[in-house]
Amino acid sequence: MEYLPDFDLLRPKTVDEALALRRENPEARLLAGGTDLIVNVRRGIVDPKAVIDINGIADLRTITSPDGGGLRIGAAVTLAELLEDRRISEDYPALCEAAAEVAAASHREVATLGGNLCLDTRCLYYNQSEWWRSANSYCLKHRGDVCHVAPSGKQCFAAFSGDLAPAVLVLGGTVEIAGPNGGRTVPLGEIYEDDGAAHLRLAEDEILTAVHLPAAPPGRSGYAKARVRAAIDFPLAGAAIALRQEGGVLEDLRVALTGTNSCPILIAGTDRLVGETVGEEVAEKLATMLPKQIQPMSSTFTPPGYRRKVVANLVRALFRHLTEAP
Ligand SMILES: Cc1cc2nc3c(=O)[nH]c(=O)nc-3n(C[C@H](O)[C@H](O)[C@H](O)COP(=O)(O)OP(=O)(O)OC[C@H]3O[C@@H](n4cnc5c(N)ncnc54)[C@H](O)[C@@H]3O)c2cc1C
Ligand code: SF4
């Protein structure tokens, strides 16, 4: 880990001020909790001349219940604050379960929802010190010409490893984005691209300002994660499920994954299982939908084949858990 380099620290009080600062400092980076950004700065992966600290923007720090129902969670709400909110733990358990699995308690005191959704992708050859990366001639994602994971290609396969995105996806969450040309609200899935070197579709001068969760769907949701070190670690795979059943028959089913691709994945085709009677047969059908939709690569210490098995097992187990009588 290197010393922190010099940069200007800018502290806007409103979203408009933050947007103006971004315009004036095109190379500035947004700082929320800093638990991802500052690590990357100290590793020399990011070298911002200015950093815009969004923690002083009150609008980004609140959780509100809009008139139309649901919840609006500001992007700079910390994971600890999110975990303490009864509205979230009661109505959107998948989000709470995912937040509880992020890093350690001290990280969660400062780590934010927005920072988690906008987390950089990760790879064995990328999340290393400057001297380690330079000794390997860097790599395609940063300063180099070759991908050490897939040397014959020109694509980066670094994995998205944020825990919260799959939960927001299955809960039908949308994100509010502020930019120089006004605001827009889009389903969370639309801000991602399956490209390890450019996985976020946010423009440089845009800011994710909030997450909207729709009025709580009747049913159950949850998150399950596998990692190498149980005490503190990024997911080698994580799965969120939201489902509704009536009299043992599935009425709605959504499954999303993290850690397997360069972006979180909402599994397609789960609607085909609606109308089926819950049980082992459906759990198996669900597991067979996964292999074609995921692409774990050798970007972590655990081999891709192992992660494929882990994902299937996580999904089966979580599905069983959520369809059992409470
Ligand atoms: C030891 C360790 C263990 C970790 N374990 C996990 C883990 O298990 N699971 C996990 O998911 N994460 C993990 N992390 C990563 C990180 O702590 C969390 O993902 C955290 O939620 C990131 O939020 P932050 O507010 O600290 O983000 P920051 O570091 O402040 O920002 C992260 C990125 O998002 C951008 N950004 C931040 N806010 C916004 C916004 N509102 N709009 C647009 N861009 C924005 C920043 O510019 C930066 O590029 C770990 C980190 C460490 C150091
Ligand atoms: S997948 Fe390849 S290009 Fe991407 S970070 Fe890893 S080694 Fe670099």
Tab-separated table of C-alpha atoms and ligand atoms in Angstrom:
chain	number	residue	atom	x	y	z
A	1	MET	CA	0.000	0.000	0.000
A	2	GLU	CA	1.421	3.392	-0.984
A	3	TYR	CA	1.076	6.716	0.830
A	4	LEU	CA	-1.994	8.708	-0.094
A	5	PRO	CA	-1.040	11.073	-2.947
A	6	ASP	CA	-2.029	14.755	-2.891
A	7	PHE	CA	-5.433	15.724	-4.244
A	8	ASP	CA	-7.928	18.546	-3.715
A	9	LEU	CA	-10.807	17.573	-1.435
A	10	LEU	CA	-14.058	19.282	-2.438
A	11	ARG	CA	-17.097	19.250	-0.178
A	12	PRO	CA	-20.363	20.273	-1.890
A	13	LYS	CA	-23.521	20.803	0.167
A	14	THR	CA	-26.029	20.145	-2.622
A	15	VAL	CA	-26.315	17.892	-5.664
A	16	ASP	CA	-26.208	20.970	-7.940
A	17	GLU	CA	-22.968	22.081	-6.309
A	18	ALA	CA	-21.515	18.587	-6.775
A	19	LEU	CA	-22.511	18.606	-10.465
A	20	ALA	CA	-20.895	22.031	-10.924
A	21	LEU	CA	-17.696	20.780	-9.261
A	22	ARG	CA	-17.663	17.766	-11.574
A	23	ARG	CA	-17.982	20.100	-14.564
A	24	GLU	CA	-15.090	22.247	-13.324
A	25	ASN	CA	-12.945	19.202	-12.447
A	26	PRO	CA	-13.590	16.620	-15.171
A	27	GLU	CA	-11.021	14.202	-13.715
A	28	ALA	CA	-12.379	14.365	-10.168
A	29	ARG	CA	-13.680	11.191	-8.517
A	30	LEU	CA	-16.686	10.940	-6.211
A	31	LEU	CA	-15.964	9.894	-2.655
A	32	ALA	CA	-18.673	8.326	-0.494
A	33	GLY	CA	-17.392	5.997	2.268
A	34	GLY	CA	-14.073	5.678	0.445
A	35	THR	CA	-13.693	2.007	1.406
A	36	ASP	CA	-13.179	1.066	-2.248
A	37	LEU	CA	-11.955	4.329	-3.777
A	38	ILE	CA	-9.218	5.125	-1.252
A	39	VAL	CA	-7.818	1.585	-1.436
A	40	ASN	CA	-7.558	1.988	-5.215
A	41	VAL	CA	-5.958	5.428	-4.846
A	42	ARG	CA	-3.346	4.063	-2.443
A	43	ARG	CA	-2.622	1.215	-4.851
A	44	GLY	CA	-2.008	3.686	-7.665
A	45	ILE	CA	-4.933	2.300	-9.690
A	46	VAL	CA	-6.732	5.642	-9.512
A	47	ASP	CA	-4.877	8.949	-9.371
A	48	PRO	CA	-7.466	11.721	-9.030
A	49	LYS	CA	-6.366	15.343	-8.969
A	50	ALA	CA	-9.555	16.158	-7.034
A	51	VAL	CA	-12.008	14.171	-4.949
A	52	ILE	CA	-15.629	15.258	-4.435
A	53	ASP	CA	-16.853	14.144	-1.021
A	54	ILE	CA	-20.663	13.707	-1.268
A	55	ASN	CA	-21.242	13.001	2.430
A	56	GLY	CA	-22.227	16.608	3.199
A	57	ILE	CA	-25.204	16.512	0.808
A	58	ALA	CA	-28.199	16.112	3.134
A	59	ASP	CA	-30.511	14.883	0.355
A	60	LEU	CA	-28.243	11.876	-0.189
A	61	ARG	CA	-28.230	10.917	3.497
A	62	THR	CA	-31.912	10.234	4.141
A	63	ILE	CA	-34.344	7.328	3.841
A	64	THR	CA	-37.868	8.520	3.069
A	65	SER	CA	-41.261	6.956	2.320
A	66	PRO	CA	-42.673	8.744	-0.760
A	67	ASP	CA	-46.444	9.264	-1.121
A	68	GLY	CA	-46.773	6.629	-3.826
A	69	GLY	CA	-45.383	3.937	-1.499
A	70	GLY	CA	-42.059	2.172	-1.333
A	71	LEU	CA	-38.835	3.746	-0.106
A	72	ARG	CA	-36.300	6.270	-1.377
A	73	ILE	CA	-32.843	5.554	0.005
A	74	GLY	CA	-30.235	8.282	-0.535
A	75	ALA	CA	-27.017	7.082	-2.175
A	76	ALA	CA	-24.844	8.225	0.745
A	77	VAL	CA	-26.869	6.335	3.370
A	78	THR	CA	-24.369	4.034	5.083
A	79	LEU	CA	-24.819	0.286	5.267
A	80	ALA	CA	-25.003	0.552	9.079
A	81	GLU	CA	-27.888	3.062	8.786
A	82	LEU	CA	-29.598	0.823	6.276
A	83	LEU	CA	-29.319	-2.143	8.656
A	84	GLU	CA	-30.920	-0.164	11.486
A	85	ASP	CA	-33.997	0.858	9.487
A	86	ARG	CA	-37.024	-1.280	10.421
A	87	ARG	CA	-38.820	-0.417	7.152
A	88	ILE	CA	-36.013	-2.117	5.251
A	89	SER	CA	-35.495	-5.104	7.523
A	90	GLU	CA	-39.233	-5.846	7.621
A	91	ASP	CA	-40.223	-5.224	4.010
A	92	TYR	CA	-37.000	-5.736	2.025
A	93	PRO	CA	-35.051	-8.405	3.945
A	94	ALA	CA	-32.847	-9.310	0.941
A	95	LEU	CA	-31.307	-5.821	1.073
A	96	CYS	CA	-30.603	-6.018	4.812
A	97	GLU	CA	-29.179	-9.523	4.532
A	98	ALA	CA	-26.867	-8.386	1.712
A	99	ALA	CA	-25.744	-5.255	3.612
A	100	ALA	CA	-24.978	-7.339	6.705
A	101	GLU	CA	-22.612	-9.463	4.592
A	102	VAL	CA	-20.480	-6.559	3.329
A	103	ALA	CA	-16.940	-6.397	4.732
A	104	ALA	CA	-16.774	-5.820	8.528
A	105	ALA	CA	-18.807	-3.698	10.962
A	106	SER	CA	-16.254	-0.855	10.888
A	107	HIS	CA	-16.474	-0.673	7.060
A	108	ARG	CA	-20.274	-0.641	7.197
A	109	GLU	CA	-20.226	2.462	9.436
A	110	VAL	CA	-18.902	4.500	6.473
A	111	ALA	CA	-19.533	2.354	3.356
A	112	THR	CA	-22.579	3.554	1.426
A	113	LEU	CA	-25.328	2.118	-0.734
A	114	GLY	CA	-24.262	4.206	-3.771
A	115	GLY	CA	-20.596	3.285	-3.353
A	116	ASN	CA	-21.539	-0.377	-3.209
A	117	LEU	CA	-23.612	-0.207	-6.396
A	118	CYS	CA	-20.832	1.732	-8.181
A	119	LEU	CA	-18.003	-0.456	-6.881
A	120	ASP	CA	-15.147	-1.034	-9.301
A	121	THR	CA	-14.802	-4.564	-10.721
A	122	ARG	CA	-12.178	-6.831	-9.154
A	123	CYS	CA	-9.480	-9.189	-10.409
A	124	LEU	CA	-6.510	-11.068	-9.020
A	125	TYR	CA	-4.233	-9.179	-11.414
A	126	TYR	CA	-5.755	-5.739	-10.775
A	127	ASN	CA	-6.348	-5.357	-7.024
A	128	GLN	CA	-2.636	-5.414	-6.288
A	129	SER	CA	0.024	-2.912	-5.353
A	130	GLU	CA	1.750	-0.748	-7.947
A	131	TRP	CA	5.007	-2.764	-7.786
A	132	TRP	CA	3.117	-6.072	-8.172
A	133	ARG	CA	1.208	-4.840	-11.203
A	134	SER	CA	4.255	-3.197	-12.802
A	135	ALA	CA	6.236	-6.438	-12.339
A	136	ASN	CA	3.519	-8.123	-14.437
A	137	SER	CA	3.506	-5.359	-17.102
A	138	TYR	CA	0.100	-4.236	-15.777
A	139	CYS	CA	-2.990	-5.509	-17.669
A	140	LEU	CA	-5.640	-4.443	-20.149
A	141	LYS	CA	-7.887	-2.840	-17.503
A	142	HIS	CA	-5.182	-0.403	-16.409
A	143	ARG	CA	-2.006	0.693	-18.206
A	144	GLY	CA	-1.278	-2.672	-19.900
A	145	ASP	CA	-1.947	-4.382	-23.237
A	146	VAL	CA	-2.707	-7.957	-22.243
A	147	CYS	CA	-5.408	-9.580	-20.144
A	148	HIS	CA	-3.680	-12.204	-17.980
A	149	VAL	CA	-6.989	-14.020	-17.511
A	150	ALA	CA	-7.795	-14.365	-21.239
A	151	PRO	CA	-4.552	-13.379	-23.026
A	152	SER	CA	-5.809	-14.011	-26.573
A	153	GLY	CA	-8.710	-11.569	-26.306
A	154	LYS	CA	-9.213	-7.877	-25.824
A	155	GLN	CA	-11.922	-8.024	-23.169
A	156	CYS	CA	-11.534	-7.533	-19.420
A	157	PHE	CA	-13.338	-10.133	-17.290
A	158	ALA	CA	-12.835	-8.547	-13.852
A	159	ALA	CA	-15.796	-9.537	-11.685
A	160	PHE	CA	-18.422	-7.256	-10.173
A	161	SER	CA	-18.410	-8.194	-6.490
A	162	GLY	CA	-20.848	-5.837	-4.789
A	163	ASP	CA	-23.279	-7.605	-2.445
A	164	LEU	CA	-26.194	-5.161	-2.646
A	165	ALA	CA	-26.930	-5.022	-6.376
A	166	PRO	CA	-28.559	-8.486	-6.678
A	167	ALA	CA	-30.869	-7.624	-3.769
A	168	VAL	CA	-31.919	-4.326	-5.380
A	169	LEU	CA	-32.444	-6.146	-8.710
A	170	VAL	CA	-34.801	-8.806	-7.330
A	171	LEU	CA	-36.699	-6.182	-5.329
A	172	GLY	CA	-37.386	-4.283	-8.566
A	173	GLY	CA	-35.344	-1.238	-7.492
A	174	THR	CA	-34.710	1.762	-9.699
A	175	VAL	CA	-31.920	4.312	-9.390
A	176	GLU	CA	-32.146	8.082	-9.531
A	177	ILE	CA	-29.288	9.673	-11.469
A	178	ALA	CA	-28.447	13.371	-11.541
A	179	GLY	CA	-26.499	14.839	-14.441
A	180	PRO	CA	-25.768	18.166	-16.122
A	181	ASN	CA	-28.845	17.719	-18.347
A	182	GLY	CA	-31.226	16.922	-15.502
A	183	GLY	CA	-32.228	13.748	-13.725
A	184	ARG	CA	-33.373	10.317	-14.831
A	185	THR	CA	-34.655	7.235	-13.067
A	186	VAL	CA	-33.897	3.812	-14.540
A	187	PRO	CA	-34.068	0.181	-13.410
A	188	LEU	CA	-30.792	-0.650	-11.639
A	189	GLY	CA	-29.860	-3.253	-14.276
A	190	GLU	CA	-29.640	-0.505	-16.917
A	191	ILE	CA	-26.591	1.124	-15.353
A	192	TYR	CA	-24.432	-1.981	-15.866
A	193	GLU	CA	-22.521	-3.479	-18.780
A	194	ASP	CA	-20.886	-6.941	-18.770
A	195	ASP	CA	-17.431	-5.459	-19.396
A	196	GLY	CA	-14.848	-5.552	-16.604
A	197	ALA	CA	-13.066	-2.423	-17.833
A	198	ALA	CA	-16.207	-0.279	-18.250
A	199	HIS	CA	-19.012	-1.926	-16.303
A	200	LEU	CA	-20.891	1.281	-15.386
A	201	ARG	CA	-23.086	3.081	-17.881
A	202	LEU	CA	-23.012	6.293	-15.815
A	203	ALA	CA	-21.426	9.233	-17.612
A	204	GLU	CA	-18.355	10.744	-15.938
A	205	ASP	CA	-20.395	13.782	-14.864
A	206	GLU	CA	-23.380	11.843	-13.492
A	207	ILE	CA	-24.076	11.040	-9.828
A	208	LEU	CA	-26.231	8.223	-8.515
A	209	THR	CA	-28.389	10.055	-5.992
A	210	ALA	CA	-30.859	7.456	-4.674
A	211	VAL	CA	-32.368	4.004	-4.921
A	212	HIS	CA	-36.160	3.614	-5.098
A	213	LEU	CA	-37.702	0.399	-3.861
A	214	PRO	CA	-41.292	-0.215	-4.960
A	215	ALA	CA	-44.031	-0.788	-2.378
A	216	ALA	CA	-43.068	-4.029	-0.673
A	217	PRO	CA	-44.133	-7.025	-2.730
A	218	PRO	CA	-46.082	-9.572	-0.685
A	219	GLY	CA	-43.762	-12.530	-0.429
A	220	ARG	CA	-40.264	-13.295	0.757
A	221	SER	CA	-36.777	-12.276	-0.206
A	222	GLY	CA	-33.270	-13.149	0.923
A	223	TYR	CA	-29.572	-13.081	0.103
A	224	ALA	CA	-26.948	-15.817	0.371
A	225	LYS	CA	-23.227	-15.435	-0.138
A	226	ALA	CA	-20.197	-17.679	-0.421
A	227	ARG	CA	-16.705	-16.340	0.320
A	228	VAL	CA	-13.305	-17.709	1.141
A	229	ARG	CA	-12.961	-16.044	4.581
A	230	ALA	CA	-16.247	-16.031	6.444
A	231	ALA	CA	-15.241	-13.133	8.724
A	232	ILE	CA	-14.612	-10.599	5.965
A	233	ASP	CA	-14.471	-11.098	2.216
A	234	PHE	CA	-15.928	-10.154	-1.131
A	235	PRO	CA	-18.368	-12.709	-2.523
A	236	LEU	CA	-16.924	-15.436	-4.696
A	237	ALA	CA	-20.608	-15.691	-5.521
A	238	GLY	CA	-23.749	-14.109	-4.087
A	239	ALA	CA	-27.420	-14.791	-4.859
A	240	ALA	CA	-30.598	-12.867	-4.075
A	241	ILE	CA	-34.106	-14.255	-4.544
A	242	ALA	CA	-37.538	-12.624	-4.229
A	243	LEU	CA	-40.586	-14.836	-4.593
A	244	ARG	CA	-44.268	-15.070	-3.870
A	245	GLN	CA	-46.233	-18.269	-3.465
A	246	GLU	CA	-49.882	-18.992	-2.760
A	247	GLY	CA	-50.984	-22.419	-1.570
A	248	GLY	CA	-47.609	-23.881	-2.544
A	249	VAL	CA	-47.791	-22.517	-6.101
A	250	LEU	CA	-45.228	-20.008	-7.337
A	251	GLU	CA	-46.746	-16.661	-8.304
A	252	ASP	CA	-43.565	-14.649	-8.813
A	253	LEU	CA	-39.859	-15.492	-8.829
A	254	ARG	CA	-36.776	-13.332	-9.370
A	255	VAL	CA	-33.165	-14.405	-8.973
A	256	ALA	CA	-30.037	-12.242	-9.301
A	257	LEU	CA	-26.340	-12.978	-8.885
A	258	THR	CA	-23.096	-11.190	-8.127
A	259	GLY	CA	-19.464	-12.293	-8.395
A	260	THR	CA	-19.946	-14.354	-11.546
A	261	ASN	CA	-19.702	-11.716	-14.300
A	262	SER	CA	-18.475	-8.159	-14.759
A	263	CYS	CA	-21.920	-6.926	-13.731
A	264	PRO	CA	-24.710	-8.218	-11.509
A	265	ILE	CA	-27.066	-10.523	-13.421
A	266	LEU	CA	-30.858	-10.783	-13.157
A	267	ILE	CA	-31.513	-14.361	-14.271
A	268	ALA	CA	-33.795	-14.545	-17.309
A	269	GLY	CA	-36.540	-17.158	-17.674
A	270	THR	CA	-37.599	-17.517	-14.038
A	271	ASP	CA	-41.117	-16.461	-15.075
A	272	ARG	CA	-41.408	-19.868	-16.792
A	273	LEU	CA	-41.511	-21.437	-13.329
A	274	VAL	CA	-44.501	-19.358	-12.238
A	275	GLY	CA	-47.516	-21.629	-11.765
A	276	GLU	CA	-45.391	-24.612	-10.708
A	277	THR	CA	-45.698	-26.233	-7.300
A	278	VAL	CA	-42.718	-25.332	-5.120
A	279	GLY	CA	-40.349	-28.174	-4.284
A	280	GLU	CA	-37.140	-29.906	-5.300
A	281	GLU	CA	-38.128	-30.184	-8.953
A	282	VAL	CA	-38.462	-26.406	-9.283
A	283	ALA	CA	-35.193	-25.850	-7.371
A	284	GLU	CA	-33.460	-28.122	-9.901
A	285	LYS	CA	-35.076	-26.388	-12.891
A	286	LEU	CA	-33.894	-23.085	-11.464
A	287	ALA	CA	-30.335	-24.352	-11.066
A	288	THR	CA	-30.278	-25.538	-14.701
A	289	MET	CA	-31.087	-21.985	-15.887
A	290	LEU	CA	-27.866	-20.585	-14.435
A	291	PRO	CA	-24.908	-22.048	-16.394
A	292	LYS	CA	-25.699	-20.355	-19.726
A	293	GLN	CA	-26.215	-16.966	-18.092
A	294	ILE	CA	-23.030	-16.725	-16.026
A	295	GLN	CA	-19.365	-16.499	-16.959
A	296	PRO	CA	-17.021	-16.858	-13.999
A	297	MET	CA	-13.400	-16.556	-15.159
A	298	SER	CA	-9.990	-17.130	-13.547
A	299	SER	CA	-10.048	-13.642	-12.060
A	300	THR	CA	-10.184	-14.870	-8.458
A	301	PHE	CA	-8.316	-17.443	-6.351
A	302	THR	CA	-11.204	-19.878	-6.752
A	303	PRO	CA	-11.484	-21.630	-10.140
A	304	PRO	CA	-14.453	-20.881	-12.445
A	305	GLY	CA	-15.800	-24.459	-12.326
A	306	TYR	CA	-15.950	-24.321	-8.545
A	307	ARG	CA	-17.760	-20.972	-8.602
A	308	ARG	CA	-20.320	-22.410	-11.027
A	309	LYS	CA	-21.086	-25.213	-8.542
A	310	VAL	CA	-21.198	-22.763	-5.652
A	311	VAL	CA	-23.701	-20.508	-7.459
A	312	ALA	CA	-26.035	-23.421	-8.209
A	313	ASN	CA	-25.864	-24.603	-4.603
A	314	LEU	CA	-26.441	-21.115	-3.204
A	315	VAL	CA	-29.517	-20.637	-5.380
A	316	ARG	CA	-30.969	-24.067	-4.586
A	317	ALA	CA	-30.439	-23.605	-0.832
A	318	LEU	CA	-31.853	-20.073	-0.752
A	319	PHE	CA	-34.874	-21.133	-2.813
A	320	ARG	CA	-35.549	-24.021	-0.407
A	321	HIS	CA	-35.152	-21.696	2.582
A	322	LEU	CA	-37.566	-19.070	1.198
A	323	THR	CA	-40.223	-21.595	0.169
A	324	GLU	CA	-40.227	-23.397	3.513
A	325	ALA	CA	-42.909	-22.427	5.998
A	326	PRO	CA	-41.643	-19.357	7.953
B	1	LIG	C1	-11.372	-5.199	3.437
B	1	LIG	C2	-12.541	-4.891	2.545
B	1	LIG	C3	-13.549	-5.824	2.421
B	1	LIG	C4	-14.636	-5.557	1.597
B	1	LIG	N1	-15.650	-6.491	1.491
B	1	LIG	C5	-16.712	-6.250	0.715
B	1	LIG	C6	-17.766	-7.200	0.622
B	1	LIG	O1	-17.758	-8.247	1.266
B	1	LIG	N2	-18.816	-6.915	-0.194
B	1	LIG	C7	-18.889	-5.752	-0.905
B	1	LIG	O2	-19.877	-5.565	-1.617
B	1	LIG	N3	-17.916	-4.826	-0.817
B	1	LIG	C8	-16.835	-5.043	-0.027
B	1	LIG	N4	-15.834	-4.097	0.073
B	1	LIG	C9	-15.879	-2.909	-0.769
B	1	LIG	C10	-16.553	-1.687	-0.137
B	1	LIG	O3	-16.211	-1.578	1.223
B	1	LIG	C11	-18.067	-1.716	-0.232
B	1	LIG	O4	-18.484	-2.156	-1.494
B	1	LIG	C12	-18.693	-0.347	0.068
B	1	LIG	O5	-20.102	-0.459	0.117
B	1	LIG	C13	-18.331	0.713	-0.966
B	1	LIG	O6	-19.000	1.891	-0.607
B	1	LIG	P1	-18.222	3.262	-0.329
B	1	LIG	O7	-19.248	4.253	0.051
B	1	LIG	O8	-17.101	3.060	0.617
B	1	LIG	O9	-17.663	3.527	-1.791
B	1	LIG	P2	-16.492	4.498	-2.261
B	1	LIG	O10	-15.195	3.817	-2.039
B	1	LIG	O11	-16.638	5.852	-1.709
B	1	LIG	O12	-16.841	4.537	-3.810
B	1	LIG	C14	-16.764	3.375	-4.618
B	1	LIG	C15	-16.868	3.794	-6.092
B	1	LIG	O13	-18.170	4.295	-6.377
B	1	LIG	C16	-18.117	5.662	-6.813
B	1	LIG	N5	-19.269	6.298	-6.185
B	1	LIG	C17	-19.514	6.379	-4.852
B	1	LIG	N6	-20.705	6.953	-4.648
B	1	LIG	C18	-21.206	7.244	-5.859
B	1	LIG	C19	-22.427	7.867	-6.302
B	1	LIG	N7	-23.350	8.277	-5.437
B	1	LIG	N8	-22.619	8.015	-7.640
B	1	LIG	C20	-21.700	7.586	-8.537
B	1	LIG	N9	-20.533	6.997	-8.169
B	1	LIG	C21	-20.309	6.828	-6.852
B	1	LIG	C22	-16.770	6.185	-6.345
B	1	LIG	O14	-16.291	7.235	-7.153
B	1	LIG	C23	-15.915	4.927	-6.468
B	1	LIG	O15	-15.513	4.736	-7.788
B	1	LIG	C24	-14.723	-4.338	0.891
B	1	LIG	C25	-13.697	-3.393	1.036
B	1	LIG	C26	-12.621	-3.656	1.854
B	1	LIG	C27	-11.548	-2.636	1.982
B	2	SF4	S1	-9.630	-9.713	-16.327
B	2	SF4	FE1	-7.740	-9.324	-17.475
B	2	SF4	S2	-7.807	-7.167	-18.066
B	2	SF4	FE2	-9.346	-7.483	-16.504
B	2	SF4	S3	-8.343	-6.911	-14.604
B	2	SF4	FE3	-8.067	-9.131	-14.845
B	2	SF4	S4	-6.140	-9.392	-15.951
B	2	SF4	FE4	-6.741	-7.249	-16.117
